[in-house]
PDB file of C-alpha atoms in Angstrom:
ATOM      1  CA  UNK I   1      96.663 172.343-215.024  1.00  0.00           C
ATOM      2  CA  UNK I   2      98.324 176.018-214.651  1.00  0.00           C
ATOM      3  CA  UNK I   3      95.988 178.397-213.646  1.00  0.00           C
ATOM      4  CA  UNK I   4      96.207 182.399-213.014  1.00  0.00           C
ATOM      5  CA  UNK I   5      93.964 183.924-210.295  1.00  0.00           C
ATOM      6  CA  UNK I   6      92.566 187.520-210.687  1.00  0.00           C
ATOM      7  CA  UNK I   7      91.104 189.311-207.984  1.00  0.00           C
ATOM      8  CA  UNK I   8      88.284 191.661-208.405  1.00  0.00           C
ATOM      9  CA  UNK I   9      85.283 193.471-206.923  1.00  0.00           C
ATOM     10  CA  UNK I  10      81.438 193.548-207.181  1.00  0.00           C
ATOM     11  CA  UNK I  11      81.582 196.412-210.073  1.00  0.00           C
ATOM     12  CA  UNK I  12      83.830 194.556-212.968  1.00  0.00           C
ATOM     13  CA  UNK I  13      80.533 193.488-214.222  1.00  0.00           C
ATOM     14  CA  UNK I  14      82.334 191.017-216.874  1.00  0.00           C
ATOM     15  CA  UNK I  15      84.334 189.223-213.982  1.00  0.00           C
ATOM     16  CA  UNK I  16      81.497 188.768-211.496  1.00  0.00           C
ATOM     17  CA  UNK I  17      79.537 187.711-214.397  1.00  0.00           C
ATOM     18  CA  UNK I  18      81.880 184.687-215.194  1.00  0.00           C
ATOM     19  CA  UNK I  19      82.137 183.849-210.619  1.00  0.00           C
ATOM     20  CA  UNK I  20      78.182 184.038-211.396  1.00  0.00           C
ATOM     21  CA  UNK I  21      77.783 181.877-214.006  1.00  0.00           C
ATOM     22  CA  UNK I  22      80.173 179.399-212.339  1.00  0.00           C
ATOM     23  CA  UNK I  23      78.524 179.204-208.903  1.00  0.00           C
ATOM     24  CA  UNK I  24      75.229 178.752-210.613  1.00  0.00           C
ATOM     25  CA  UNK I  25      76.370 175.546-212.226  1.00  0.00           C
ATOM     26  CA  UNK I  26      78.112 174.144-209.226  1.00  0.00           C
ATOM     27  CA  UNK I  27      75.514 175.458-206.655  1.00  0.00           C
ATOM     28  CA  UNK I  28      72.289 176.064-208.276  1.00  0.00           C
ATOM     29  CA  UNK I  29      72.412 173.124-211.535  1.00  0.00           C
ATOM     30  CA  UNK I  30      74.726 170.771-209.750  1.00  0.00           C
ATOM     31  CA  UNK I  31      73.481 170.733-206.210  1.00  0.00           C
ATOM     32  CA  UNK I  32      70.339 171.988-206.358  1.00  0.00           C
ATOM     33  CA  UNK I  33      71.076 175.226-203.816  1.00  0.00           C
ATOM     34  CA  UNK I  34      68.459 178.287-204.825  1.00  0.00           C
ATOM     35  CA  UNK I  35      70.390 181.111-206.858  1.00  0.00           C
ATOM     36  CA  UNK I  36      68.573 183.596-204.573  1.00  0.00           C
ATOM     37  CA  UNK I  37      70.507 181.971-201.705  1.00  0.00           C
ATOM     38  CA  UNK I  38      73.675 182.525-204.013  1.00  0.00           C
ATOM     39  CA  UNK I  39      73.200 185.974-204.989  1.00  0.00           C
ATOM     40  CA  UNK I  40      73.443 187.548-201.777  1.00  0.00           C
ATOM     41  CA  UNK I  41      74.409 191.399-200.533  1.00  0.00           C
ATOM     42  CA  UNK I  42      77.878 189.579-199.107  1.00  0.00           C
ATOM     43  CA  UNK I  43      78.945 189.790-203.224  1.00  0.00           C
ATOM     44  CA  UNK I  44      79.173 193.727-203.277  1.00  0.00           C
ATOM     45  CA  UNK I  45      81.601 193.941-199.853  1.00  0.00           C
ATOM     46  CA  UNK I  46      83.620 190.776-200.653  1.00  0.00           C
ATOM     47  CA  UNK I  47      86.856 190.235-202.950  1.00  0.00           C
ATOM     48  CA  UNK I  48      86.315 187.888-205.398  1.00  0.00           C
ATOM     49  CA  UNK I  49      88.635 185.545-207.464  1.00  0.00           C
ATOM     50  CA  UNK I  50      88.681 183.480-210.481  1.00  0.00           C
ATOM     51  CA  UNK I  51      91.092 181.039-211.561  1.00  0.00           C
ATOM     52  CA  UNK I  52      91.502 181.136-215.059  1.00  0.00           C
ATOM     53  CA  UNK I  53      93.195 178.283-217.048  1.00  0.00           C
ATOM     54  CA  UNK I  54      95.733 179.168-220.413  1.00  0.00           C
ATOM     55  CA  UNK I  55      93.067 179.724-222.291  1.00  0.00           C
ATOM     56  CA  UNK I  56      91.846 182.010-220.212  1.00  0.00           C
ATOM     57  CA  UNK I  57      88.327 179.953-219.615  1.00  0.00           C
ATOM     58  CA  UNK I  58      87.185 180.449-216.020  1.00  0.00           C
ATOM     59  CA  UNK I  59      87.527 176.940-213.886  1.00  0.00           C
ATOM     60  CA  UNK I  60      86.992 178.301-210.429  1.00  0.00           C
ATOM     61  CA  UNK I  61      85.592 180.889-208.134  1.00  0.00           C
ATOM     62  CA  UNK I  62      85.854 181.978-204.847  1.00  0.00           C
ATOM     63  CA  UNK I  63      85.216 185.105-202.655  1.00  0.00           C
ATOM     64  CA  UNK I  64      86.744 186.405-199.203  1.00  0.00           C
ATOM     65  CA  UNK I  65      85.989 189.397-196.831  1.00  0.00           C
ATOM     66  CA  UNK I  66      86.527 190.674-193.370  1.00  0.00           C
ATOM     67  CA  UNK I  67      84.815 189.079-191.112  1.00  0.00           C
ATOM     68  CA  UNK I  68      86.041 190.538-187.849  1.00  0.00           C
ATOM     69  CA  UNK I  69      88.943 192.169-186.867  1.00  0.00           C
ATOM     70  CA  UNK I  70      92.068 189.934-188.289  1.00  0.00           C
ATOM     71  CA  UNK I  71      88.767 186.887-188.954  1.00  0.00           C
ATOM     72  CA  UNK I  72      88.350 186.730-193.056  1.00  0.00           C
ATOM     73  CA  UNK I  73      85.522 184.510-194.305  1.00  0.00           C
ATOM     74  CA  UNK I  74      86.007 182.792-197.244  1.00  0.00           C
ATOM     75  CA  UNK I  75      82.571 181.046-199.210  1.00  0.00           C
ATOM     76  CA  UNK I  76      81.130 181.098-202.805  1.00  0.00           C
ATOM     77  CA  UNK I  77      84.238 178.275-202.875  1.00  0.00           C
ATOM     78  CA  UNK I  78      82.800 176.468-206.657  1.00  0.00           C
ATOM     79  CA  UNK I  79      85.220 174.267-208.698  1.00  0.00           C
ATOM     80  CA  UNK I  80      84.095 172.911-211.669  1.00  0.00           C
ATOM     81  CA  UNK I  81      83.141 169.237-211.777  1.00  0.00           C
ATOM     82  CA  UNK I  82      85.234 167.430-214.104  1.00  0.00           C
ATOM     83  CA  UNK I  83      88.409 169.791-212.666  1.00  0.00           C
ATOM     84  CA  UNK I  84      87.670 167.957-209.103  1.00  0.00           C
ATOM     85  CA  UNK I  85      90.337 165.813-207.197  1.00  0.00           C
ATOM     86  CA  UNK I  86      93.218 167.536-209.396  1.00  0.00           C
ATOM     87  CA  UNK I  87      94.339 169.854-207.220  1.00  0.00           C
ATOM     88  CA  UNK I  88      92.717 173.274-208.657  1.00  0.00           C
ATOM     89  CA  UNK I  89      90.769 173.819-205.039  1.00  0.00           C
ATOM     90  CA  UNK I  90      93.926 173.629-203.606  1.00  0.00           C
ATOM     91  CA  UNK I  91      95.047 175.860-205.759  1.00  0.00           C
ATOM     92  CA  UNK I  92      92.452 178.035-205.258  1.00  0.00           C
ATOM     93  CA  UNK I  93      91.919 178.093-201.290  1.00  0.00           C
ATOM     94  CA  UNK I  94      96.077 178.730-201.416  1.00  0.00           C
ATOM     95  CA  UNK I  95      95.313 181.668-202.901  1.00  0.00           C
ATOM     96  CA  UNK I  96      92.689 182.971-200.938  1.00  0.00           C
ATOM     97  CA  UNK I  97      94.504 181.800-198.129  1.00  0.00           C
ATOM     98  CA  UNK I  98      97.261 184.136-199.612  1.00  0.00           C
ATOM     99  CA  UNK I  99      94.921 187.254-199.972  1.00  0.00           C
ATOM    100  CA  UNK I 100      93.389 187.550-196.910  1.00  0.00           C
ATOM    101  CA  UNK I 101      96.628 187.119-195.132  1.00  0.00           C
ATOM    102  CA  UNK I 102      97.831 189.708-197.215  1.00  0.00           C
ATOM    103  CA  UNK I 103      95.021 191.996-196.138  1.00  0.00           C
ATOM    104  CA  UNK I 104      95.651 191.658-192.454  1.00  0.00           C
ATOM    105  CA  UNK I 105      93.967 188.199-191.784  1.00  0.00           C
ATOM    106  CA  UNK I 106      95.308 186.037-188.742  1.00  0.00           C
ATOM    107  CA  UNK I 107      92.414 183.569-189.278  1.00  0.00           C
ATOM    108  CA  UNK I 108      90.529 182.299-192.485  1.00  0.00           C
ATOM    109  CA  UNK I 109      86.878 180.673-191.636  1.00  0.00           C
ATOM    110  CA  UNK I 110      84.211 178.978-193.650  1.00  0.00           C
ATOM    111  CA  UNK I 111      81.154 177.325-193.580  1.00  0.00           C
ATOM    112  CA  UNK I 112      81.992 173.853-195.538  1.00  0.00           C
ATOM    113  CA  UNK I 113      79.146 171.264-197.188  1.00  0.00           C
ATOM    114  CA  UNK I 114      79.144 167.955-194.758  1.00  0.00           C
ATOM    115  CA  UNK I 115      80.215 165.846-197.315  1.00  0.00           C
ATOM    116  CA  UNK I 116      83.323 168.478-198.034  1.00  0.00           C
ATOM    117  CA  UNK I 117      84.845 168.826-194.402  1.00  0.00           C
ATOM    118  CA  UNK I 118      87.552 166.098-195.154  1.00  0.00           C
ATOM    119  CA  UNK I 119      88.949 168.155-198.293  1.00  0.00           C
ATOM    120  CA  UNK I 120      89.068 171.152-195.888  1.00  0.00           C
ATOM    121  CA  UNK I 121      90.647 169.075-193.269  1.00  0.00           C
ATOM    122  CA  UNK I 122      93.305 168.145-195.743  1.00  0.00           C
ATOM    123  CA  UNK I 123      94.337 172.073-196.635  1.00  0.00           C
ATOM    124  CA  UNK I 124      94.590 173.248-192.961  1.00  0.00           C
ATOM    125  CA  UNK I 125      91.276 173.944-192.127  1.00  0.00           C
ATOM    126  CA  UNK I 126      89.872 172.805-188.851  1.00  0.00           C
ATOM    127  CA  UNK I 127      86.359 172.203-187.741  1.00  0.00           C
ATOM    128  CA  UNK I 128      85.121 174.646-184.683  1.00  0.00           C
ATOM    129  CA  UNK I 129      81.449 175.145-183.509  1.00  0.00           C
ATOM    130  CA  UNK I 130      77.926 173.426-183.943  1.00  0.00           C
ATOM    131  CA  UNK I 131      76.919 172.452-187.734  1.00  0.00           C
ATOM    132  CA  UNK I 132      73.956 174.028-189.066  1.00  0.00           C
ATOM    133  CA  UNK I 133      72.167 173.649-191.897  1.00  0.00           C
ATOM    134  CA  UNK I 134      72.373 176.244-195.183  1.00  0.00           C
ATOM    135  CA  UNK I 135      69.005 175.150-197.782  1.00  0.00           C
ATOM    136  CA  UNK I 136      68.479 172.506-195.766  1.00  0.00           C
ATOM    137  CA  UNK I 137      72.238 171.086-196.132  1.00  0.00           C
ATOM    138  CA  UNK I 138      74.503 170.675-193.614  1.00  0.00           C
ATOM    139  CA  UNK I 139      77.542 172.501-193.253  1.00  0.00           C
ATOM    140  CA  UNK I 140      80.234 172.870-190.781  1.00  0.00           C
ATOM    141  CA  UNK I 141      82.274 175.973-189.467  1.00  0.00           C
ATOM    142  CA  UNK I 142      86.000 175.301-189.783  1.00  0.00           C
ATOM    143  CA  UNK I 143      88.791 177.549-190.027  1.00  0.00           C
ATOM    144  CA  UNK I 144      92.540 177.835-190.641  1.00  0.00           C
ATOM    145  CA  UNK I 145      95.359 179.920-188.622  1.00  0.00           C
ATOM    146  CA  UNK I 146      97.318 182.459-191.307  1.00  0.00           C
TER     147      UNK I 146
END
């Protein structure tokens, strides 16, 4: 699959509208996750990208912001389901990889589902830190030198 990322903020309504839409069907009708606990005030400071195939349909979202000086968090990370295990969240965390290195990032962190750390693992990202738990679900801090 070929995809084309565009980066956006909070205010493109029609853009946000689309990451929206696909985080609530991964993390709200998929996993169960509260779309209060999706929608939070992080969305209006962050960058936010969608990966769009040649149709243009929207197949994955992601968002990234400045964490720290030269620390960029990355989170909102949704692919969607029957695009899993074919390489677009590769594709994807490349390119926010990409973006916050190209903002001044020397390290990319996230907080990543339990059962998700070995995909993480296998794009650079290391696990630091005690795991805590997000809804109820564990997660795990890892991050990735730029």
């Amino acid at each position: 699959m070929t995809l084309h990322f565009e980066w956006f903020g909070f205010d493109d309504a029609a853009r946000m509208a689309l990451a929206h839409g696909l985080r609530k069907e991964v993390f709200v009708d998929e996993q169960g996750f509260s779309l209060e606990a999706d929608r939070d005030e992080q969305d209006k400071n962050a960058l936010h990208v969608l990966g769009l195939d040649e149709t243009g349909a929207a197949r994955c979202t992601a968002r990234v912001f400045a964490d720290a000086p030269g620390v960029w968090h990355a989170g909102r990370i949704a692919v969607q389901r029957g695009l899993r295990g074919q390489g677009v969240g590769r594709l994807l965390l490349a390119a926010v990889a990409d973006k916050a290195r190209a903002q001044g990032a020397r390290t990319l962190e996230l907080g990543a589902q339990y059962d998700k750390q070995g995909f993480y693992e296998t794009v650079g990202f290391a696990p630091y830190g005690e795991p805590y738990l997000d809804e109820g679900y564990p997660h795990v801090p890892m991050r990735m030198a730029l």
